[in-house]
Short mmCIF file of C-alpha atoms in Angstrom, two decimals:
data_model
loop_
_atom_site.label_atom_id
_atom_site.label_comp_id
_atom_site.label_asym_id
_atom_site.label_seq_id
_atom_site.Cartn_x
_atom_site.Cartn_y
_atom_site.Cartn_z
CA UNK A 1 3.20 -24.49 -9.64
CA UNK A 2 3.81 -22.00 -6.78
CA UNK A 3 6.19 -21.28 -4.55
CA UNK A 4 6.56 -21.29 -0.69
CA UNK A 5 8.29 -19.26 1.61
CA UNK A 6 8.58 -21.58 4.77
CA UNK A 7 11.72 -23.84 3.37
CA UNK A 8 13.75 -19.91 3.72
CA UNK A 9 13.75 -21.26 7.18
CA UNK A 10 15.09 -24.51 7.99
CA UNK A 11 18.27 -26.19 10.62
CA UNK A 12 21.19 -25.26 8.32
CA UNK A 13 24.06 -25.72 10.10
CA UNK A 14 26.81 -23.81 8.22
CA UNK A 15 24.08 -21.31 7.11
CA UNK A 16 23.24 -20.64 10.85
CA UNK A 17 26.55 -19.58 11.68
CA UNK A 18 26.46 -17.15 8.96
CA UNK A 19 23.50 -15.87 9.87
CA UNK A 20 25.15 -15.42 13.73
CA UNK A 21 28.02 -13.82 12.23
CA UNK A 22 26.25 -11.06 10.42
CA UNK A 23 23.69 -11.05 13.79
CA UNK A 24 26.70 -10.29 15.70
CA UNK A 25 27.85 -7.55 13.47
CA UNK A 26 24.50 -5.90 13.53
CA UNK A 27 24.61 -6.20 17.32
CA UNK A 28 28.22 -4.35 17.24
CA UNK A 29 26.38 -1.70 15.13
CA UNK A 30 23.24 -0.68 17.27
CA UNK A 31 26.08 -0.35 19.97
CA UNK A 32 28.01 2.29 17.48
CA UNK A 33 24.70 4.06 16.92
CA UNK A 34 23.69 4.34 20.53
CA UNK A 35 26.84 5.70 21.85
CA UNK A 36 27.36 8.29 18.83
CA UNK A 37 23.87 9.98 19.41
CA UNK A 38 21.99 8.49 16.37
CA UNK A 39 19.19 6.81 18.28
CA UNK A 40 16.93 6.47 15.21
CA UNK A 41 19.52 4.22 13.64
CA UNK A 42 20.01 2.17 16.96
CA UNK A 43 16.31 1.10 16.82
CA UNK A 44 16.21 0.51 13.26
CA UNK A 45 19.16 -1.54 13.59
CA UNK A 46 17.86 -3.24 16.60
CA UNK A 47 14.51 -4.41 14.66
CA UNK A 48 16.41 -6.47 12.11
CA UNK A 49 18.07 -8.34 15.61
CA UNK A 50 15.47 -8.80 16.99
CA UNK A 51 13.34 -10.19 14.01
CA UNK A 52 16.82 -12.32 13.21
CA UNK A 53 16.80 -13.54 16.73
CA UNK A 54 13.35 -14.60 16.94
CA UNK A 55 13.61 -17.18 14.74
CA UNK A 56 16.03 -19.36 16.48
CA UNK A 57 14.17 -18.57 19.76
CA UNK A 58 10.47 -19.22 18.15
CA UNK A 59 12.23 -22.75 17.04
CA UNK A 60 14.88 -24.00 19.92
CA UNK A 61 17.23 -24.40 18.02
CA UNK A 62 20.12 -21.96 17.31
CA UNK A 63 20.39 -23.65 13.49
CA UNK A 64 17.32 -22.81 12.65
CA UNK A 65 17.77 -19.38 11.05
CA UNK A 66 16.71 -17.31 8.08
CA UNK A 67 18.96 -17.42 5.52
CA UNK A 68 22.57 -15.60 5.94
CA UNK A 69 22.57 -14.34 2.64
CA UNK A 70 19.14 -12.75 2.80
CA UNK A 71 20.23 -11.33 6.10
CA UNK A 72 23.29 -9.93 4.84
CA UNK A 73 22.01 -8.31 2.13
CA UNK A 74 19.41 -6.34 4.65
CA UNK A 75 22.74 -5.57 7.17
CA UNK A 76 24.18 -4.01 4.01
CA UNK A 77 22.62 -0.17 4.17
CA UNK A 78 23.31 -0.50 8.33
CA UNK A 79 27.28 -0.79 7.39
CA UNK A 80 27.09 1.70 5.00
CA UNK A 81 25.25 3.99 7.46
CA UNK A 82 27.83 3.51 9.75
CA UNK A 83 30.45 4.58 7.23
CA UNK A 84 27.92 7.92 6.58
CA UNK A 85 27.10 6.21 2.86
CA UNK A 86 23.89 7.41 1.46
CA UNK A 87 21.98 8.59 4.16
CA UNK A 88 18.42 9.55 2.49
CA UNK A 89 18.81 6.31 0.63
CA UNK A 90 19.51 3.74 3.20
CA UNK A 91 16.65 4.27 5.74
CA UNK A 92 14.13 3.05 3.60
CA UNK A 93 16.56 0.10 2.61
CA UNK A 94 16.44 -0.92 5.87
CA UNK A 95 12.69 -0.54 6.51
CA UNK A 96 12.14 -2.79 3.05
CA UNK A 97 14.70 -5.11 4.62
CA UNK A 98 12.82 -6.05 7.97
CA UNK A 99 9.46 -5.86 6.20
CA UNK A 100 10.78 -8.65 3.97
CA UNK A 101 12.27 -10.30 6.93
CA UNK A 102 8.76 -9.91 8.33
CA UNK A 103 7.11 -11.28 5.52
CA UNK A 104 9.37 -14.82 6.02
CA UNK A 105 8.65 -14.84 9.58
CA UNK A 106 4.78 -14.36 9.66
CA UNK A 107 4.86 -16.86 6.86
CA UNK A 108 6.96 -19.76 8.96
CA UNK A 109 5.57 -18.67 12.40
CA UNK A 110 2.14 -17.56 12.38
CA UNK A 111 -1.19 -18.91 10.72
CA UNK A 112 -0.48 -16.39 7.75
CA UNK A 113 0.98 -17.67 5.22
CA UNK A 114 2.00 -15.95 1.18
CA UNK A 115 3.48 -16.83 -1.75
CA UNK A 116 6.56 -15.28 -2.80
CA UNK A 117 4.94 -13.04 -5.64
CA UNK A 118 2.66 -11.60 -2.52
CA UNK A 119 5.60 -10.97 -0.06
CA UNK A 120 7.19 -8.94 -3.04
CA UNK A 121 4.17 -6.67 -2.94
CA UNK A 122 3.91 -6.45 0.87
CA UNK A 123 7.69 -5.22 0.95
CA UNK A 124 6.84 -2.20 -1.15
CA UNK A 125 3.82 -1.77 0.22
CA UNK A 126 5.41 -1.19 3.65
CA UNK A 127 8.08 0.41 3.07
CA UNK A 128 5.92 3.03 1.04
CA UNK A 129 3.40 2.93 4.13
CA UNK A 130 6.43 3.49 6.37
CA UNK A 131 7.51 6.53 4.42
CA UNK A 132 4.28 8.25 4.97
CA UNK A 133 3.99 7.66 8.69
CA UNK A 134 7.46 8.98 8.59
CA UNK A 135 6.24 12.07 6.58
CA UNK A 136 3.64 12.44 9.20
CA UNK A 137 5.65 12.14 12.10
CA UNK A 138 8.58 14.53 11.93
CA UNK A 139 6.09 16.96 10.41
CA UNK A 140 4.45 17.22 13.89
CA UNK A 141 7.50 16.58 15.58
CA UNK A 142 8.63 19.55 13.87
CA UNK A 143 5.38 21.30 14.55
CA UNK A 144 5.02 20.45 18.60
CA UNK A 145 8.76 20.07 19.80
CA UNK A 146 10.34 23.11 17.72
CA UNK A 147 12.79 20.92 15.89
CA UNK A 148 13.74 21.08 12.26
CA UNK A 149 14.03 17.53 10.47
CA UNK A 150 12.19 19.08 7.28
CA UNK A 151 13.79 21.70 5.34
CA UNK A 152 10.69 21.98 3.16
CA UNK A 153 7.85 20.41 0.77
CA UNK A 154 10.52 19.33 -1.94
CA UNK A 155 13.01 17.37 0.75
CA UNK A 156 9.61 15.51 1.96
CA UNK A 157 8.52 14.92 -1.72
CA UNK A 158 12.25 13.18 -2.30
CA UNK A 159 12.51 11.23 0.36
CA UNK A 160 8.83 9.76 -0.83
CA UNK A 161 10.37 9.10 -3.97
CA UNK A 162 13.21 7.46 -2.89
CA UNK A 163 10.99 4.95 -0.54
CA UNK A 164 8.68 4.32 -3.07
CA UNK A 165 11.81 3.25 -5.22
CA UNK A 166 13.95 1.87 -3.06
CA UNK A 167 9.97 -0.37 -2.47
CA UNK A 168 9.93 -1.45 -5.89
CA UNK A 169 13.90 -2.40 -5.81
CA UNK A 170 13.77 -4.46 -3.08
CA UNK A 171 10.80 -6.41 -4.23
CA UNK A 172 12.50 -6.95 -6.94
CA UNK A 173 15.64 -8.17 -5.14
CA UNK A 174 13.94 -10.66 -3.20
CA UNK A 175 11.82 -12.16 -6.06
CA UNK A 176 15.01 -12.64 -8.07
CA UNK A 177 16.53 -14.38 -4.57
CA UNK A 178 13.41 -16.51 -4.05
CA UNK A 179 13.54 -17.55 -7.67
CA UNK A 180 17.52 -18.41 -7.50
CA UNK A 181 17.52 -19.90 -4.04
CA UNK A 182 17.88 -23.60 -3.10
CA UNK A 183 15.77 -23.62 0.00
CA UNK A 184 12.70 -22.62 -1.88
CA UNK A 185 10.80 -26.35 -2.75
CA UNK A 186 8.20 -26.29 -6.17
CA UNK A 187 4.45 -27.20 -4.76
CA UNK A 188 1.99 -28.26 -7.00
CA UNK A 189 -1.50 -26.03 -5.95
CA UNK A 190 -4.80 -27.80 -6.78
CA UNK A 191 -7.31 -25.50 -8.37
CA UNK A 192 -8.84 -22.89 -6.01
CA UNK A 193 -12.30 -23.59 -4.02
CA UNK A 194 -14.29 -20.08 -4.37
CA UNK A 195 -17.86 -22.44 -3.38
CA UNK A 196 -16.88 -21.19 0.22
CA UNK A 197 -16.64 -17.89 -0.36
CA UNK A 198 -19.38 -15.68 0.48
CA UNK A 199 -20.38 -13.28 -2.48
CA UNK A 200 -23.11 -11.46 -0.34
CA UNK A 201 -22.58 -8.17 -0.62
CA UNK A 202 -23.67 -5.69 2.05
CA UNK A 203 -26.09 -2.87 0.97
CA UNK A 204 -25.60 0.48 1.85
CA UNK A 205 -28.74 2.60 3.89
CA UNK A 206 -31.09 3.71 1.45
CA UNK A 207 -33.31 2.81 -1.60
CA UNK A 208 -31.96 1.29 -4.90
CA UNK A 209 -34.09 4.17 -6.96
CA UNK A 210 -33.00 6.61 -4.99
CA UNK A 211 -29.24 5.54 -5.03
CA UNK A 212 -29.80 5.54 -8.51
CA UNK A 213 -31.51 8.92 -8.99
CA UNK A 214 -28.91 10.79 -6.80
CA UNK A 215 -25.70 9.03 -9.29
CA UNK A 216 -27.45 10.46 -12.18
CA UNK A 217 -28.05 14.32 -10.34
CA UNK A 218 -23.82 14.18 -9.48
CA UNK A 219 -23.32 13.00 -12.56
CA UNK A 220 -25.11 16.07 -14.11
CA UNK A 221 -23.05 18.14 -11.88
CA UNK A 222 -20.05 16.21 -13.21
CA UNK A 223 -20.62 17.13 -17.08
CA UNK A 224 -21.79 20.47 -16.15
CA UNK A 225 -18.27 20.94 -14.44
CA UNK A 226 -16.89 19.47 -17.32
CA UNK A 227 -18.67 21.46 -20.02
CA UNK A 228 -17.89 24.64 -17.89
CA UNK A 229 -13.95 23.64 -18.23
CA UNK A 230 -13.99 23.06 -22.10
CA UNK A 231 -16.17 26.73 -22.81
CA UNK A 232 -13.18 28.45 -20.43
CA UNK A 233 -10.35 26.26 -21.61
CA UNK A 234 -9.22 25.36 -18.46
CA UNK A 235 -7.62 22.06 -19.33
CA UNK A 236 -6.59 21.47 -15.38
CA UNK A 237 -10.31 21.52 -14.31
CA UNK A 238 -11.13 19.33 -17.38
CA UNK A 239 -9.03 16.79 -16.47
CA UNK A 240 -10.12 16.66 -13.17
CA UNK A 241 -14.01 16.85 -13.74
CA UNK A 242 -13.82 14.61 -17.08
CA UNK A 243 -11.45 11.76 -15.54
CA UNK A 244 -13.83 11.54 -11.98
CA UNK A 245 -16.86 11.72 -14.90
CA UNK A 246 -15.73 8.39 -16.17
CA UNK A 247 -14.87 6.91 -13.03
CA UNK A 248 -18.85 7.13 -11.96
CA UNK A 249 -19.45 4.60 -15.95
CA UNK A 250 -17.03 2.11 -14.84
CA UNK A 251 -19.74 0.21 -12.61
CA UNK A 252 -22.12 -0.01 -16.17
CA UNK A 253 -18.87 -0.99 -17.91
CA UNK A 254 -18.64 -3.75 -15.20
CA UNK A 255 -22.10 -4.68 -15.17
CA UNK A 256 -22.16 -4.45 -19.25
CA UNK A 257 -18.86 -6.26 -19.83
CA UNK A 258 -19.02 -8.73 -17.33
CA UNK A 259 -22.10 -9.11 -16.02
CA UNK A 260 -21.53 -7.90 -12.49
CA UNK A 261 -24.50 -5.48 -10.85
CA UNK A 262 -22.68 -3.80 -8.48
CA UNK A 263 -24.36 -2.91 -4.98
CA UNK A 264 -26.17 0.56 -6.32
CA UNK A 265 -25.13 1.86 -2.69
CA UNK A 266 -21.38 1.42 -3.42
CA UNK A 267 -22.35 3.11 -7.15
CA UNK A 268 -23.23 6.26 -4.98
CA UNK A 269 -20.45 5.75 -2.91
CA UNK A 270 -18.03 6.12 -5.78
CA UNK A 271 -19.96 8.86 -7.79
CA UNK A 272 -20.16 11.08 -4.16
CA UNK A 273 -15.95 10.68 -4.10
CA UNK A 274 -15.59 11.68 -7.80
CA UNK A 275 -18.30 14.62 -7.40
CA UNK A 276 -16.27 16.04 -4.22
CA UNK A 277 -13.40 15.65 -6.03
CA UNK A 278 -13.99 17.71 -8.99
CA UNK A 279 -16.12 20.28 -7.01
CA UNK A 280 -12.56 20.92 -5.12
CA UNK A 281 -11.38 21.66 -8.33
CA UNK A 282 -13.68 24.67 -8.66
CA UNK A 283 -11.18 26.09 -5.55
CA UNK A 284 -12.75 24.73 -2.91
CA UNK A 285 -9.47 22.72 -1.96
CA UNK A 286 -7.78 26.43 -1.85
CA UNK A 287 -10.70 27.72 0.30
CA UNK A 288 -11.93 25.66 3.02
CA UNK A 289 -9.18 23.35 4.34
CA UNK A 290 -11.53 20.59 5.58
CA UNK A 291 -12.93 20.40 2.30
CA UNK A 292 -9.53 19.12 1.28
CA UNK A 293 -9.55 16.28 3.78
CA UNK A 294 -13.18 15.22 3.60
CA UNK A 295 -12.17 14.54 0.04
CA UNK A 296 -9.10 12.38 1.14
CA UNK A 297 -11.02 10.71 3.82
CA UNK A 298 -13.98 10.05 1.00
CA UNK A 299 -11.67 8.91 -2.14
CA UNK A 300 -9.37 6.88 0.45
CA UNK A 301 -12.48 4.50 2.06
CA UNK A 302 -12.74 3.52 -1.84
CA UNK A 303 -8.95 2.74 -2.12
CA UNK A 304 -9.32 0.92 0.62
CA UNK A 305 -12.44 -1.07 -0.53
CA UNK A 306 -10.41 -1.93 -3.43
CA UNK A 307 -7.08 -3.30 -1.47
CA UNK A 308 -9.73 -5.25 0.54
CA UNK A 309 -11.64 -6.50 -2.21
CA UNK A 310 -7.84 -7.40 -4.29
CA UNK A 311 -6.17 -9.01 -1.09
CA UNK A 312 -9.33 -11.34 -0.50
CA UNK A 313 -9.57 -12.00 -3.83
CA UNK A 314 -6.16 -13.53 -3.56
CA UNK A 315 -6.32 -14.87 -0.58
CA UNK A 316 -9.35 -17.15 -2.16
CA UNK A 317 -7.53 -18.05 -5.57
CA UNK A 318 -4.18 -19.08 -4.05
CA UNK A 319 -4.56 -21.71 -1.28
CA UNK A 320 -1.10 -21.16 0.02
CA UNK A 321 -2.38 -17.38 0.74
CA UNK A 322 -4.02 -17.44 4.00
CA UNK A 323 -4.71 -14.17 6.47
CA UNK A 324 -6.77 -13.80 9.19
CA UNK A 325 -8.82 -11.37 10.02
CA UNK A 326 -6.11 -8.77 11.39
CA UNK A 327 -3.77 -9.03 8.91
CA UNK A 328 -6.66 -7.91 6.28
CA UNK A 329 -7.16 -5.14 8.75
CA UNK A 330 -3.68 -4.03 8.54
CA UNK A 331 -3.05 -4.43 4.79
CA UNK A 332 -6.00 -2.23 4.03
CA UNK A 333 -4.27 0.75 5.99
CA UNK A 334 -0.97 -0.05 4.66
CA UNK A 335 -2.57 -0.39 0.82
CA UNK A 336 -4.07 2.75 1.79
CA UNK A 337 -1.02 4.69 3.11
CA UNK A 338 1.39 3.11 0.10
CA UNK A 339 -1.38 4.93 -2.39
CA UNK A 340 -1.27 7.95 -0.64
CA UNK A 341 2.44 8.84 -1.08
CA UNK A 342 2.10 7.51 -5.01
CA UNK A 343 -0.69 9.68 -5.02
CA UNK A 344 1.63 12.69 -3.80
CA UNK A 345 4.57 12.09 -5.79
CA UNK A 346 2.12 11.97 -9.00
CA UNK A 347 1.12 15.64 -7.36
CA UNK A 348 5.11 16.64 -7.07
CA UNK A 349 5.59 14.80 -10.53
CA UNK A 350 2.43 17.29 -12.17
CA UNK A 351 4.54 20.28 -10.71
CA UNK A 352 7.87 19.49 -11.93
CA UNK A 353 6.27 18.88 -15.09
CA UNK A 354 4.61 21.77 -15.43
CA UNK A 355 7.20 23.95 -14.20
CA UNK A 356 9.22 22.71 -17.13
CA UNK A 357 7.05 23.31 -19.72
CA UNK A 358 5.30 25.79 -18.54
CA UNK A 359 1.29 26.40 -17.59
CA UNK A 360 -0.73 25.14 -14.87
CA UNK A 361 -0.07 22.18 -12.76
CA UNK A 362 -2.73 19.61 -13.34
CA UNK A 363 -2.30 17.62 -9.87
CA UNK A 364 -1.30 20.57 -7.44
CA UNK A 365 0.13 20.45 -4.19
CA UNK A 366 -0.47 23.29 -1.78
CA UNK A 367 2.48 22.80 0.59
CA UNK A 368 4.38 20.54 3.12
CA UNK A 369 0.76 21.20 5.47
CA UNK A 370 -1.46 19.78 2.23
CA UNK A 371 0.81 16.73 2.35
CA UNK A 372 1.03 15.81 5.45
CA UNK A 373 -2.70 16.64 5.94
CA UNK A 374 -3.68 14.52 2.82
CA UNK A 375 -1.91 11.44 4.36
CA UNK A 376 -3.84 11.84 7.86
CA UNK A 377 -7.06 11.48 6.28
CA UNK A 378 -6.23 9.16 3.99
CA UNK A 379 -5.54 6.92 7.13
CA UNK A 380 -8.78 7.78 8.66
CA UNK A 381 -11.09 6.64 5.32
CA UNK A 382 -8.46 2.96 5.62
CA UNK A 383 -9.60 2.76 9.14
CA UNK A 384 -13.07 3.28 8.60
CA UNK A 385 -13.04 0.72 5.72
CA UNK A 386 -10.89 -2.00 7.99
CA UNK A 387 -12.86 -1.55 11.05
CA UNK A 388 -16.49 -1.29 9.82
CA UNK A 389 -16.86 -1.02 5.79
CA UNK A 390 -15.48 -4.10 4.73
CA UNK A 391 -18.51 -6.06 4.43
CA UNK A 392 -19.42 -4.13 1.16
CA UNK A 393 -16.51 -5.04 -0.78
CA UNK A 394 -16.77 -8.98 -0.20
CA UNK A 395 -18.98 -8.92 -3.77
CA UNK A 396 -16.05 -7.39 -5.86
CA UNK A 397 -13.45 -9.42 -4.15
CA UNK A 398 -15.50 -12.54 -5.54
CA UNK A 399 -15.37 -11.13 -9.17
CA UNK A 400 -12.15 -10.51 -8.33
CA UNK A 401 -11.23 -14.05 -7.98
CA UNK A 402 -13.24 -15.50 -10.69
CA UNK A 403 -11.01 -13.43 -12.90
CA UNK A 404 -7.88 -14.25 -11.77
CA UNK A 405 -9.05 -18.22 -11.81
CA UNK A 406 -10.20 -17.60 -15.49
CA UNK A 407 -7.04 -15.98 -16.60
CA UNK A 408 -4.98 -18.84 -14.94
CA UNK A 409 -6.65 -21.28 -16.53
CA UNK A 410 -6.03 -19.81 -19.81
CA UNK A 411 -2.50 -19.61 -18.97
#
């Protein structure tokens, strides 16, 4: 049994006006916002009209609305903006709140379509993804114009925090609504069709042996690193030589476990983004600053390979998950850029942690620069994956979905 989003939108007459009324409110509020200066808060507010009023528009017919509940509950942080409620907290309510908004529409009025359990996921994905253009944004707004949103490296690290969670709430939210609502209709899904799916995967320049001799060399370097650490007890370069050291034996786990041979070229791939990781351990990251990003830009192609590989995999168990080829585009970025800030607040997390107990930081942050920095790059490895790289990841994303259609079918 799974669920569907498109009965959220339907000709509900009562419902409809409902849905006008709180349309109109929101309306009366981008008004407010405009004349008192807060521009920000006039497009933001704007959005959810506009996403609210093409539905009615996309269907001719003005009864044919998303629900009034669900769009009151995403005009709630606008009124308490108005009243100046909460105001680090209810940005990034109202960024989840369109995104899920979004997620209904695409899913009624486009060739997209996701189940419920998906659109949860894409809500916090966004609104994490959000947060870091955000991040990026009034950094350099800050850095070209002279202004002064940011007040420092711990204000950015909160407000990350507080997307990522207010992310996770609102997915939460709306997966409790879709499972209490009366709109949403029970559809029987036949067993997924993977014969289709093409499990080439796309080999990477270069020689099998060779791919294979050069994981073994970095892998030396790795346990050298690593041996180095333990004979100087320093537990912070142990961790992050030993942990990238295992990484590069997951692909033998894999091929060991369940009989998947991964592409020796994407082996390489993932033992060259461990090695530069731990090297930058050895204070490269403090010395050269492009060091720092060619590792981002590196370890963030993988991340990307993986969102790929996990929305595709998906995409081919569930039949009433369909994207097209943009939207895969666009998820790998946004996977990409939701990882990134989780990535940083485990950095701000490894501070505060070690502040408190004292010692070194194992995760370290090097400023409101290395943050903002980190997140560029980590966009430019998700665009070089989406654009040109994702060809390579097609063979996990079938293993993928044998897995998940053997773990259904035990359920």
């Amino acid at each position: 049994m799974i669920n569907s989003l498109q009965p959220l939108i339907g000709p509900h007459r009562l419902d409809a006006l409902g849905a006008w009324v709180v349309t109109g409110v929101l309306v009366g509020g981008t008004g407010r916002f405009a004349a008192g200066g807060e521009f920000d808060w006039a497009v933001l507010t704007a959005v959810i009209v506009a996403v609210a009023v093409a539905v009615p528009l996309a269907a001719r017919n003005l009864e044919t609305t998303v629900p009034a509940e669900l769009l009151g509950l995403v005009a709630v942080p606008v009124l308490v903006r108005t009243f100046g409620g909460f105001p680090q907290v209810t940005p990034f309510l109202v960024v989840a709140g369109v995104a899920l908004l979004l997620a209904v529409v695409l899913d009624a009025y486009t060739s997209l379509t996701m189940t419920p359990r998906f659109a949860t996921v894409f809500v916090v994905i966004v609104t994490m993804a959000v947060a870091g253009v955000w991040a990026v944004g009034i950094y350099a707004t800050d850095a070209l114009l002279g202004t002064a949103f940011l007040d420092g490296q711990t204000e950015l690290m909160w407000d990350l925090v507080t997307a990522a969670a207010t992310g996770i709430v609102a997915g939460v939210v709306f997966e409790l609504y879709v499972e209490r609502s009366a709109r949403i209709a029970r559809l029987r899904v036949s067993e997924p069709d993977s014969s289709g799916f093409d499990r080439s995967e796309a080999s990477l320049p270069g020689d099998g042996r060779h791919h294979r001799i050069a994981v073994r060399a970095l892998q030396a370097g790795l346990g050298a690193i690593a041996v180095f650490a333990l004979v100087r007890g320093n537990v912070t370069l142990f961790v992050n030589s030993g942990g990238p050291l295992a990484i590069t034996f997951l692909p033998a786990v894999f091929r060991r476990e369940y009989g998947y041979a991964m592409d020796t070229g994407l082996v390489l791939w993932i033992t060259v983004a461990s090695t530069l990781h731990a090297a930058g351990a050895l204070e490269l990251y403090e010395t050269y600053g492009w060091y720092d990003s060619l590792t981002h830009a590196v370890s963030a192609s993988l991340v990307a390979g993986v969102g790929y590989a996990v929305a595709r995999a998906v995409e081919r168990h569930a039949r009433a998950v369909v994207f097209n080829r943009e939207f895969r585009a666009t998820f790998v970025v946004l996977f990409v850029l939701a990882v990134g800030v989780g990535w940083e607040i485990l950095e701000f997390a490894s501070g505060g942690f070690a502040s408190a107990v004292g010692g070194e930081a194992v995760l370290a942050q090097y400023g409101t620069s290395d943050i903002v920095n980190d997140l560029v790059f980590n966009t430019v490895g998700a665009f070089f994956v989406a654009v040109w790289s994702t060809a390579h990841f097609e063979g996990i994303a079938a293993r993928l979905t044998g897995r998940v259609g053997s773990l259904a079918s035990r359920e």
